Tab-separated table of C-alpha atoms in Angstrom:
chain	number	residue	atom	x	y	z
N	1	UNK	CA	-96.127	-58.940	-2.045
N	2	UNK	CA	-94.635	-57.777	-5.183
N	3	UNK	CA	-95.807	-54.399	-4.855
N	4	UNK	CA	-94.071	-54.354	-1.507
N	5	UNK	CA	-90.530	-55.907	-2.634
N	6	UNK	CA	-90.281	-53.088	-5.544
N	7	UNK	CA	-91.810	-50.496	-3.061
N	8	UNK	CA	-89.335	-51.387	-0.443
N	9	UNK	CA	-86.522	-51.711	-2.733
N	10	UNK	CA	-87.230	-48.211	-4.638
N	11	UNK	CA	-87.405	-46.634	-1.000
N	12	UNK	CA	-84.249	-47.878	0.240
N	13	UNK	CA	-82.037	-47.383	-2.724
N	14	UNK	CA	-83.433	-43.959	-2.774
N	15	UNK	CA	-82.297	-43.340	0.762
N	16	UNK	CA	-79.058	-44.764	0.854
N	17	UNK	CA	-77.872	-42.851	-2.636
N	18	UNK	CA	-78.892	-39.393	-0.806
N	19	UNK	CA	-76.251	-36.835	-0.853
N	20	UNK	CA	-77.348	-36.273	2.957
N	21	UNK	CA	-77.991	-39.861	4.131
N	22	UNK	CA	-73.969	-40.292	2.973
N	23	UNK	CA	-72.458	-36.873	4.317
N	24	UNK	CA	-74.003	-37.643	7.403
N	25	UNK	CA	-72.660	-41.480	7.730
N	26	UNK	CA	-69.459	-40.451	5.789
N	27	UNK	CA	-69.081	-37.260	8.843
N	28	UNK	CA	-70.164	-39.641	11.742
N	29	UNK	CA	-67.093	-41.979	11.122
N	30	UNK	CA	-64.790	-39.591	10.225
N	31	UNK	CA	-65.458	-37.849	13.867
N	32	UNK	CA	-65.321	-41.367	15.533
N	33	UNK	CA	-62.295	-42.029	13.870
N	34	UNK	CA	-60.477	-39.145	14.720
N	35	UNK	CA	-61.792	-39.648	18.839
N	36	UNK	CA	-60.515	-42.960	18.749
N	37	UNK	CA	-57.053	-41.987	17.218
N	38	UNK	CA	-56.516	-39.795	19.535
N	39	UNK	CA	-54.804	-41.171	22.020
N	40	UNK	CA	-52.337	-42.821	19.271
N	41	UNK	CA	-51.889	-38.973	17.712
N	42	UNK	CA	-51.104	-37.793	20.881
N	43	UNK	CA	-48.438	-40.336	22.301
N	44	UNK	CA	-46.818	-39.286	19.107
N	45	UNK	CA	-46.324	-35.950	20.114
N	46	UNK	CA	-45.707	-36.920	23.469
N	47	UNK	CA	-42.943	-39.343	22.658
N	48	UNK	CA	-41.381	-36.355	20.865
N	49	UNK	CA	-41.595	-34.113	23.854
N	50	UNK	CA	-39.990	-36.906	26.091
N	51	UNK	CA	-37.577	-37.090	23.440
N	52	UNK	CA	-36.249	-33.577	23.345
N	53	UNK	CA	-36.608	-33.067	26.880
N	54	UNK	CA	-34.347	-36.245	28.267
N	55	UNK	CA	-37.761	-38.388	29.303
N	56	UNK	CA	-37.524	-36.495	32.504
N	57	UNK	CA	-40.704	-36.547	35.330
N	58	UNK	CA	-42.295	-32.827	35.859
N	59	UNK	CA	-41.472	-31.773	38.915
N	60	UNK	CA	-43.653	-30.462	41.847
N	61	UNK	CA	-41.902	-27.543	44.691
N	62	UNK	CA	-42.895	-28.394	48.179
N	63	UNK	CA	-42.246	-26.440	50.642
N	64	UNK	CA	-41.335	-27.783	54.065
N	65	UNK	CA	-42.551	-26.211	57.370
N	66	UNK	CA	-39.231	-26.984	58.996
N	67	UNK	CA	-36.076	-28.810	57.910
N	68	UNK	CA	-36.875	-32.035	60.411
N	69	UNK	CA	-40.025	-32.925	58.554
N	70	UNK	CA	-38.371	-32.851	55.049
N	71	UNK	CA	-37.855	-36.633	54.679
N	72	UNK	CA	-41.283	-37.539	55.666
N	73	UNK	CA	-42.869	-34.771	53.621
N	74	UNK	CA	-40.824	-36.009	50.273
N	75	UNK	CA	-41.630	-40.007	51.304
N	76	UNK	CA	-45.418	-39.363	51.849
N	77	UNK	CA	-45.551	-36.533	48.575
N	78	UNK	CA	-43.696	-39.028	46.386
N	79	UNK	CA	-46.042	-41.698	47.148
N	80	UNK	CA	-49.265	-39.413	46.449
N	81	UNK	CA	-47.667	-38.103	43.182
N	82	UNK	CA	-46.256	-41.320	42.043
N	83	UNK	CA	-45.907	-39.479	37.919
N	84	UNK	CA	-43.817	-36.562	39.516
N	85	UNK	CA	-40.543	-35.961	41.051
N	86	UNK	CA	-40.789	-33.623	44.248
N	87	UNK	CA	-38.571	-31.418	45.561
N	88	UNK	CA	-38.448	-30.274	49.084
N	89	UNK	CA	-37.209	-27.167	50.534
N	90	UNK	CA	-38.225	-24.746	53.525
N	91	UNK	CA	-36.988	-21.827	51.997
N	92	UNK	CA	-40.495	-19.927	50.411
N	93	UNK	CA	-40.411	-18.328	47.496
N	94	UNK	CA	-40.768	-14.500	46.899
N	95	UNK	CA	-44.397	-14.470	45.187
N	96	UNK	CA	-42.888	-12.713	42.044
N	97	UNK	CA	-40.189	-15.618	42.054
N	98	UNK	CA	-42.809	-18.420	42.138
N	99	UNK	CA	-44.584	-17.023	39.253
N	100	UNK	CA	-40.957	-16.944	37.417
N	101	UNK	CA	-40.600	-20.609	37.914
N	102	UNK	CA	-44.243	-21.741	37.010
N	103	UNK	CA	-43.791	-19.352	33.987
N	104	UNK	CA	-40.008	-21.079	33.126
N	105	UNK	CA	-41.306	-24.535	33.416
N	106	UNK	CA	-39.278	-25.428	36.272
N	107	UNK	CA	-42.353	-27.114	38.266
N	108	UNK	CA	-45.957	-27.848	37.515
N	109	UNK	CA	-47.390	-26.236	40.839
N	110	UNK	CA	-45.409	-25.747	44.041
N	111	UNK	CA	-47.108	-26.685	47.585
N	112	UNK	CA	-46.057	-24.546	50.703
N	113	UNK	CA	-47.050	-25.715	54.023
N	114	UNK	CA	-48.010	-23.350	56.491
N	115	UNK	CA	-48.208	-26.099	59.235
N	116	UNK	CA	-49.706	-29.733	59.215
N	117	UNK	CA	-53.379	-28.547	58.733
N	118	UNK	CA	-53.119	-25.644	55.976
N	119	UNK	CA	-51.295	-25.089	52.517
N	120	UNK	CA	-51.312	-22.855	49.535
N	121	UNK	CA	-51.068	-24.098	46.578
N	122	UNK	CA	-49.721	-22.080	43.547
N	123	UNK	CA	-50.742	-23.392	39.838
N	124	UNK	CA	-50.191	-21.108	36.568
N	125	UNK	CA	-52.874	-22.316	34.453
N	126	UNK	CA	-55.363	-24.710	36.767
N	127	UNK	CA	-56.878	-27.423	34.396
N	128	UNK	CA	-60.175	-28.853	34.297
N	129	UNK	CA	-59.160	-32.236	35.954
N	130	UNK	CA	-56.527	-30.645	38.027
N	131	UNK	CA	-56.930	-32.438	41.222
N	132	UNK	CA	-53.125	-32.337	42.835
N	133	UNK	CA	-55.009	-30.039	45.499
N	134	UNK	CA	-57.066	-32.843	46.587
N	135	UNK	CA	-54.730	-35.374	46.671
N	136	UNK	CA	-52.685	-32.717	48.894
N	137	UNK	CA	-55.273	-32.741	51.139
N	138	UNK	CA	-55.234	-36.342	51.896
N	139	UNK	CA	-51.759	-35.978	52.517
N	140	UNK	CA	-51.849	-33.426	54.909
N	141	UNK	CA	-54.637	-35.428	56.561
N	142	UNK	CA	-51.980	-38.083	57.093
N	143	UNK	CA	-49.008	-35.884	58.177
N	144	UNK	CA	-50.998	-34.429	61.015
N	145	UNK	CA	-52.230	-37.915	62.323
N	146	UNK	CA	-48.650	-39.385	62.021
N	147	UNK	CA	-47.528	-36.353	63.896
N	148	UNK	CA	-50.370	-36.622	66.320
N	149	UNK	CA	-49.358	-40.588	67.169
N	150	UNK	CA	-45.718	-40.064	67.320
N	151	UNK	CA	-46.410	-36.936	70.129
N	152	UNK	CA	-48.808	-39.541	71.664
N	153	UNK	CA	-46.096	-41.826	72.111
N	154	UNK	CA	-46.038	-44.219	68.912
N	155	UNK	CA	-42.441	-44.427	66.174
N	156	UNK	CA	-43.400	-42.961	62.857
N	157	UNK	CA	-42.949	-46.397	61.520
N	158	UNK	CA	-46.066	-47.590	64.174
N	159	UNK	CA	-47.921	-44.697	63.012
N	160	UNK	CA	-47.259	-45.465	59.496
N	161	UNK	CA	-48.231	-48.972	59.932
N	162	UNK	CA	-51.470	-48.102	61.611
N	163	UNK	CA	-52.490	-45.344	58.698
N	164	UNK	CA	-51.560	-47.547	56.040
N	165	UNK	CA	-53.081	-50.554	56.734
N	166	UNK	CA	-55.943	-51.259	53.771
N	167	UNK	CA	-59.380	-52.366	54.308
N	168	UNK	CA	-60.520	-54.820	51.254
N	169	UNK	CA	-64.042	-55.321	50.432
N	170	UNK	CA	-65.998	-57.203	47.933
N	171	UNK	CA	-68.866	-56.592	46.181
N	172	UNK	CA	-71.300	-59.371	45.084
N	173	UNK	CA	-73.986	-57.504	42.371
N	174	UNK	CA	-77.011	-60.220	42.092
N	175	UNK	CA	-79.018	-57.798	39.562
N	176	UNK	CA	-77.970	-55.322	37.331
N	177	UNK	CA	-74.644	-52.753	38.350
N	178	UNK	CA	-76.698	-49.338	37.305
N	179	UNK	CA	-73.215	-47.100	37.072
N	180	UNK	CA	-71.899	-49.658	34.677
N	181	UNK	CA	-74.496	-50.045	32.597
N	182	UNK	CA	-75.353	-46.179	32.578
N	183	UNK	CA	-73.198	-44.967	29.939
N	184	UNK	CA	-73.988	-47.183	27.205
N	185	UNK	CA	-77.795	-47.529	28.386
N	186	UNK	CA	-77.726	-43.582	28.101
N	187	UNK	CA	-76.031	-43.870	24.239
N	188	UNK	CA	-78.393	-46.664	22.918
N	189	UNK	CA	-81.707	-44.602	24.019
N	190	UNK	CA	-80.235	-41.380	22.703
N	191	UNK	CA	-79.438	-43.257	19.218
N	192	UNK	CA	-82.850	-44.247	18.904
N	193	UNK	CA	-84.312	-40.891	19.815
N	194	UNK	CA	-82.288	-39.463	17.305
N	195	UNK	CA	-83.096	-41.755	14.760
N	196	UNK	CA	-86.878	-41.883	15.327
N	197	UNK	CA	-86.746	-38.165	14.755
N	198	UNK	CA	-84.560	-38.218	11.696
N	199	UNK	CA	-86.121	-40.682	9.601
N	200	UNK	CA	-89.878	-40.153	11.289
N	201	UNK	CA	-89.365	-36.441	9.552
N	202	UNK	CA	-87.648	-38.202	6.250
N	203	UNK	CA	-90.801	-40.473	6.215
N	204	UNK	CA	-93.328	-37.454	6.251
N	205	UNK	CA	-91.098	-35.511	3.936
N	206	UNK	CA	-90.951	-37.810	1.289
N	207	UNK	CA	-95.412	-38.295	1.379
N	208	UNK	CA	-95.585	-34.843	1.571
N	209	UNK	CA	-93.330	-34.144	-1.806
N	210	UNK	CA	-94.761	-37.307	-3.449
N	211	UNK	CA	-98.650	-35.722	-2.644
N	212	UNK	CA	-97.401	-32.617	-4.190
N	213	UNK	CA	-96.481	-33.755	-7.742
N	214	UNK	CA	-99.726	-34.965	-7.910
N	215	UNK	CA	-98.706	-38.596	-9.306
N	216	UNK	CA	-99.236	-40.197	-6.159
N	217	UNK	CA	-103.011	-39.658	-7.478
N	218	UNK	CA	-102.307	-42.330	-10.587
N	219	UNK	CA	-99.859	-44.915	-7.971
N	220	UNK	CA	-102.274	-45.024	-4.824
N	221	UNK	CA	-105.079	-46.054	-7.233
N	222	UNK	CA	-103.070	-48.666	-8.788
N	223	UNK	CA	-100.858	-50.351	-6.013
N	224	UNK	CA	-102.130	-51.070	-2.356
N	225	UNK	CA	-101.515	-48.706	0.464
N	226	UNK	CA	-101.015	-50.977	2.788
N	227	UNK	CA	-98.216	-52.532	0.967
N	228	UNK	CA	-97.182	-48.787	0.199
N	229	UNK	CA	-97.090	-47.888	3.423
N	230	UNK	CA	-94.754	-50.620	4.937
N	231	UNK	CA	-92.511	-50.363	2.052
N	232	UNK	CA	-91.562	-46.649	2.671
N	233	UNK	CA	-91.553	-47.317	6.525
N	234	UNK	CA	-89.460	-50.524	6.783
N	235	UNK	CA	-86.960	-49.159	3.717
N	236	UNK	CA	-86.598	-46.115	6.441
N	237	UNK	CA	-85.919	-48.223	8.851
N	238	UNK	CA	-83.595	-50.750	7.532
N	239	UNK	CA	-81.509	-47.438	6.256
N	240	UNK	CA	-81.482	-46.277	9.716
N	241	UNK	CA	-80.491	-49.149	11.031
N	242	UNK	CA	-77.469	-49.455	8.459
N	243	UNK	CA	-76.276	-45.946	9.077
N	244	UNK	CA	-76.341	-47.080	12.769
N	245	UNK	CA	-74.624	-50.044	11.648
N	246	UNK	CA	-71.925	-48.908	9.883
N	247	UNK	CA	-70.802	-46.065	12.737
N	248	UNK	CA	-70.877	-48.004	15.900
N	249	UNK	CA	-68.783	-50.658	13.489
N	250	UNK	CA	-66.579	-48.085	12.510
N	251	UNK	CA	-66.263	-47.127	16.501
N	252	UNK	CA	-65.528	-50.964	17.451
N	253	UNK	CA	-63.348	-50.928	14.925
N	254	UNK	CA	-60.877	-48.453	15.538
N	255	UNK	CA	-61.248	-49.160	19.007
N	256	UNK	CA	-59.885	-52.546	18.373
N	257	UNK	CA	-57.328	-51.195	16.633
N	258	UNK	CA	-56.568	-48.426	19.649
N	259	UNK	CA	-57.097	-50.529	22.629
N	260	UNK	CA	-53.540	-50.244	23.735
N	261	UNK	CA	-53.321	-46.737	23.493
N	262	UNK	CA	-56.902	-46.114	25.805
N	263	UNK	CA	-55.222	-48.552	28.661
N	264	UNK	CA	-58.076	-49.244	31.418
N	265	UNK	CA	-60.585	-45.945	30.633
N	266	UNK	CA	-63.747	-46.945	32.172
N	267	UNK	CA	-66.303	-45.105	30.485
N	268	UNK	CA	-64.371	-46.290	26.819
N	269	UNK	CA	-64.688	-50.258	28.246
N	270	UNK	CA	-68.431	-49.517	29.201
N	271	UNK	CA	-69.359	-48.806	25.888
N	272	UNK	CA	-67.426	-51.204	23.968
N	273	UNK	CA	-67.860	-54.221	26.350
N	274	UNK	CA	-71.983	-54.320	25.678
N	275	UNK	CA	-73.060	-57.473	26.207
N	276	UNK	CA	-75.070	-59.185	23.661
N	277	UNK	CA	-78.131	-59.962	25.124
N	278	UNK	CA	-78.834	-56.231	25.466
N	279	UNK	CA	-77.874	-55.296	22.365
N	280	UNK	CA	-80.610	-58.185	21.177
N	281	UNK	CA	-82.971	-56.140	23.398
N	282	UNK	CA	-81.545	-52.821	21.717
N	283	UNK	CA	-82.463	-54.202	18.236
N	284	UNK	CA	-86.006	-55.567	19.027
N	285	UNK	CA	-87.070	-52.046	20.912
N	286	UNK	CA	-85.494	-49.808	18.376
N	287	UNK	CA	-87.274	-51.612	14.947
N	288	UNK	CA	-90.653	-52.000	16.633
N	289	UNK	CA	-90.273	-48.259	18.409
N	290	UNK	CA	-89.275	-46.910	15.148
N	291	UNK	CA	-91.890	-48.463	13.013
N	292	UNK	CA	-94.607	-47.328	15.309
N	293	UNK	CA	-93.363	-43.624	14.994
N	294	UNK	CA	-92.573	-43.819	11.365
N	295	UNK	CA	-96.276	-44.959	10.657
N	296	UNK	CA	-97.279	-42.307	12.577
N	297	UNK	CA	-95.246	-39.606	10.746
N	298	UNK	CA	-95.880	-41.435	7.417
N	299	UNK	CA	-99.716	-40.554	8.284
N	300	UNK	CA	-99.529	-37.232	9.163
N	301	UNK	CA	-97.565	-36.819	6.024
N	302	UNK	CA	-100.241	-37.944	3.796
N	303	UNK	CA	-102.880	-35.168	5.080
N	304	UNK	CA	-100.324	-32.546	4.302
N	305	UNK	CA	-100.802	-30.505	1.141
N	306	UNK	CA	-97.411	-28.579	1.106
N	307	UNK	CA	-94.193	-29.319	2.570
N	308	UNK	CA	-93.855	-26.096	4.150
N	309	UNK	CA	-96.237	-27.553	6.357
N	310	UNK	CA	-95.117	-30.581	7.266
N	311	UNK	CA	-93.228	-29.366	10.802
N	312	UNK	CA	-96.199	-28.283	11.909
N	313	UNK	CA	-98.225	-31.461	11.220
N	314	UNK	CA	-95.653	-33.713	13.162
N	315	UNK	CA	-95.671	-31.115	15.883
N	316	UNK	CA	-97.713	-33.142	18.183
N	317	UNK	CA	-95.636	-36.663	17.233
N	318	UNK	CA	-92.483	-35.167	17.905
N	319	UNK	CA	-93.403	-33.251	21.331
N	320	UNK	CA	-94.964	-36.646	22.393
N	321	UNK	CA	-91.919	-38.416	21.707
N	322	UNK	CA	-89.550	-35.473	22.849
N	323	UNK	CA	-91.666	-36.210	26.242
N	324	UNK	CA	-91.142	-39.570	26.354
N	325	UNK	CA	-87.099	-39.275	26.180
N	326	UNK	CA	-87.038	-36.939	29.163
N	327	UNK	CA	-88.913	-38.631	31.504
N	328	UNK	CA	-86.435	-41.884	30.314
N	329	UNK	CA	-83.484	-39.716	30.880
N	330	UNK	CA	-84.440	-38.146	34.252
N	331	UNK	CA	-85.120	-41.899	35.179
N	332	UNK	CA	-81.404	-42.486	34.234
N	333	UNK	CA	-80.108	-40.037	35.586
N	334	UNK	CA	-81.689	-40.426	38.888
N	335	UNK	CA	-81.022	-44.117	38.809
N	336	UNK	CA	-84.654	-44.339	39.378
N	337	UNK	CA	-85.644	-46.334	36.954
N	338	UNK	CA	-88.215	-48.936	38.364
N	339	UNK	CA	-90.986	-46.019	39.571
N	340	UNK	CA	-94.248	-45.464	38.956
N	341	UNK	CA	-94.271	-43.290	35.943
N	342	UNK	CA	-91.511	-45.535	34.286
N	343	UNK	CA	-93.529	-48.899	34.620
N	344	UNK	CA	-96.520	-47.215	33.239
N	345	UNK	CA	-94.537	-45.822	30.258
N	346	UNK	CA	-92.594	-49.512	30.220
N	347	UNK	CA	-96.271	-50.814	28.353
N	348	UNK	CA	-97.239	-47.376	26.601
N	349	UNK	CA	-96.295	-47.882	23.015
N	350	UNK	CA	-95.272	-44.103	22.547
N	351	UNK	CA	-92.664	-44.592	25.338
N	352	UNK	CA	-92.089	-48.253	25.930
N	353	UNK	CA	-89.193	-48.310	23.016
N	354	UNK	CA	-86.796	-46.155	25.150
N	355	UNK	CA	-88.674	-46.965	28.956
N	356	UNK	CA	-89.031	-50.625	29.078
N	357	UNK	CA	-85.224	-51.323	27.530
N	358	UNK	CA	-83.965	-48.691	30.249
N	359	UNK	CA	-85.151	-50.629	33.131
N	360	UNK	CA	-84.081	-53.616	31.154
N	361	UNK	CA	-80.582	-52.558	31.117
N	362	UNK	CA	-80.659	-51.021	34.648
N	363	UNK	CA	-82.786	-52.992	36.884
N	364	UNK	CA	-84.077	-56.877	37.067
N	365	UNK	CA	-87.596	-56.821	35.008
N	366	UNK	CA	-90.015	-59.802	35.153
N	367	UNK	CA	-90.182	-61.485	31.975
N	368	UNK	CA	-93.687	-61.464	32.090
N	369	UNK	CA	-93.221	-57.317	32.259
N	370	UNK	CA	-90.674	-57.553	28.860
N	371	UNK	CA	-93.242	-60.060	27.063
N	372	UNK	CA	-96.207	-58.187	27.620
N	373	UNK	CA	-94.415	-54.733	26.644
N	374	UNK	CA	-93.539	-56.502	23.271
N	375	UNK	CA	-96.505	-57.501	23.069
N	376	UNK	CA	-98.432	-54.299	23.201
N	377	UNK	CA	-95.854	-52.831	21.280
N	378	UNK	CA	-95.921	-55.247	18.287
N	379	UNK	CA	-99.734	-55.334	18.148
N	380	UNK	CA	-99.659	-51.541	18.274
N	381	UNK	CA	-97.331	-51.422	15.251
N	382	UNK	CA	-99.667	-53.630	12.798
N	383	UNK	CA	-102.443	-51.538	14.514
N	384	UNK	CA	-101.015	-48.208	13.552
N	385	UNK	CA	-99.595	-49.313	10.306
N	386	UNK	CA	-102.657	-50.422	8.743
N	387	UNK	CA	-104.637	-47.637	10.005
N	388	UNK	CA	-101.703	-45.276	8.859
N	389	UNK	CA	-101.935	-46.787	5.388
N	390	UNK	CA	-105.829	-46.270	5.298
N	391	UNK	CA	-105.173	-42.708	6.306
N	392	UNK	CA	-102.493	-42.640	3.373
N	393	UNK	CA	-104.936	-43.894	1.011
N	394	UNK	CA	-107.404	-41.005	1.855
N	395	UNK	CA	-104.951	-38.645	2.370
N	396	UNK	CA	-102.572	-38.399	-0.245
N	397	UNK	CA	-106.019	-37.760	-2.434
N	398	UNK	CA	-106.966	-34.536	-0.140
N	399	UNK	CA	-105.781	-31.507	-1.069
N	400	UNK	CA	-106.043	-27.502	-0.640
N	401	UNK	CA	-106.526	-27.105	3.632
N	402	UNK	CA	-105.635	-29.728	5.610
N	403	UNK	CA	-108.191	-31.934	6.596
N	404	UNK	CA	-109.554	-32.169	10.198
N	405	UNK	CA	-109.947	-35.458	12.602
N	406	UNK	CA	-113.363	-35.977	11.633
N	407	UNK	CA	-113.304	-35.472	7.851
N	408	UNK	CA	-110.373	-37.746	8.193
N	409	UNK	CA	-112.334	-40.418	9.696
N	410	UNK	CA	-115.631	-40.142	7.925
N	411	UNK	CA	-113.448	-40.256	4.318
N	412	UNK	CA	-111.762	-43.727	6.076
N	413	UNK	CA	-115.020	-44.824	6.469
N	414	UNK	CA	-116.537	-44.544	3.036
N	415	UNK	CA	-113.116	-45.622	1.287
């Protein structure tokens, strides 16, 4: 046990001092500061803009089919473009003079209506999220039945009535809500798939350089390798999971400190409203999934003689694992996630990590599913790790070629 503590404390005083292990955290923040500033940055300059221009609404040019139809047209625009002011008119622009008054500022887009069924609409620059053209439609739509019921008969205050009269609903979700716990679900696996990778390769990197300056030779003799072993892999993994720490606090953070300035942005109060019980499940899947594939990496480490090779030795762990995230994510995205292939990878150790907590956070799993997946998983970790510290024994003694499987096993077996 004392080899372990000063093991383990060597290891992770090692990682956290690394130039890269800071730049990286240090870089992570700084990016998830400035996102979450944004919107404060931005009112600034928008506050400014209101400021010099008199507050003023933009303005959006439609353009009447005939002079009768102007009120409703302005009363049924206004309320579809409740942020703009709209002007009416019949007269229609010469083309060169629309482009003069998108060009001058004098309107955001201008709408002329051919008749109660068709429209062009004219836009200088068209952004990504421009939808003004679909909200047009819909209020075309309800021109043209207004005008149907009022031909048939009906006031346009009985026609109004009948259009806008609201159907309410509620929904009552007994399991999971999949679209609201998509987001987040879809950030936690991709943070541990990133991290497995990152500190997986740190964790064969740092046997491989060790093996090379030939003093592992003198401190594999003298200290166990079990105790070796899980002090390199758990030091990894406690760094990890304080770089992880101190960015997703630095996001709640500055959210906190933002919330006003996000207002009611769904996918912003998906992430940050998490509940607690899955990230419990978060923590438990991602220490046990990244031990298993840090052992493994560890391993493979120890068999390597020089670092150039050491890519090409965790080849085959990473592909495995790069497997296992895609058939998660397809599962997510198809909201899929209770099929075959995902309850067979929910008790597979090399995919449970990232499978099992998916359908965890998307679907209703029997307990008896989530014990047993633990289960395998946790025995599969002591598994791996002491067999991955017998390998480390033999291996970090091997050098010159790379030894194969069954030189591998036969020099476990007579260790």
């Amino acid at each position: 046990m004392k080899q372990f503590r000063k093991i383990f404390r060597f290891e992770f005083l090692n990682l956290l001092t690394k130039k890269v292990f800071i730049g990286v955290t240090l870089l992570l923040i700084l990016a998830i500061v400035g996102v979450t500033f944004y919107p404060r940055i931005a009112s600034l300059f928008e506050s400014d803009e209101q400021t010099q221009g008199g507050g003023a609404m933009p303005i959006l040019l439609v353009v009447s089919p005939t002079e009768e139809d102007m009120p409703l047209v302005r009363e049924t625009f206004s309320g579809a473009f409740p942020g703009y002011h709209i002007c009416v008119q019949t007269e229609r622009p010469e083309e060169a003079q629309m482009e003069t008054i998108l060009t001058d500022g004098l309107t955001e887009g201008i709408f002329v209506l051919e008749d109660w069924t068709s429209y062009t609409y004219y836009v200088g620059n068209k952004g990504m999220y421009d939808t003004r053209a679909e909200i047009a439609d819909e209020v075309l739509r309800t021109l043209y039945r207004v005008r149907a019921m009022t031909d048939g008969g009906l006031s346009a205050e009985e026609a109004q009535t009948i259009l806008s009269t609201q159907v309410t609903h509620k929904t009552v979700t007994l399991w999971k809500d999949q679209l609201q716990n998509y987001f987040y679900t879809y950030i936690m696996v991709f943070a541990l798939y990133m991290a497995i990778l990152l500190y997986g390769q740190i964790v064969a990197t740092n046997v491989a350089s060790e093996k090379s300056s030939r003093a592992m030779e003198l401190l594999v003799t003298s200290a166990d390798p079990v105790s070796m072993m899980f002090g390199k892999v758990l030091a990894s993994c406690l760094a990890g999971l304080s770089q992880l720490a101190a960015v997703f606090g630095a996001a709640l953070i500055c959210f906190r400190v933002n919330a006003s300035y996000w207002g009611d942005n769904p996918i912003i109060g998906m992430f940050f409203d998490i509940p607690a019980w899955l990230l419990g499940y978060m923590l438990v899947f991602f220490v046990l999934g990244f031990l298993f594939f840090a052992f493994l990496y560890g391993a493979v480490g120890s068999t390597v003689s020089k670092m150039e090779d050491v890519n090409t030795a965790v080849m085959p762990i990473t592909m495995l694992f790069i497997v296992a995230f895609v058939v998660v994510i397809s599962a997510l995205g198809s909201g899929v996630v209770d099929g075959t292939i995902m309850r067979i990878c929910s008790f597979l150790p090399f995919t449970s990590p990232m499978a099992m907590f998916a359908r965890i956070a998307m679907s209703m799993v029997p307990v008896w599913e989530i014990a047993l997946s633990l289960a395998i998983l946790a025995v599969s970790v002591v598994g791996v790790g002491v067999l991955s510290a017998k390998i480390y024994r033999v291996g970090v003694l091997l050098y010159g070629t790379r030894p194969k499987m069954r030189e591998l096993i036969k020099a476990i077996r007579n260790a």
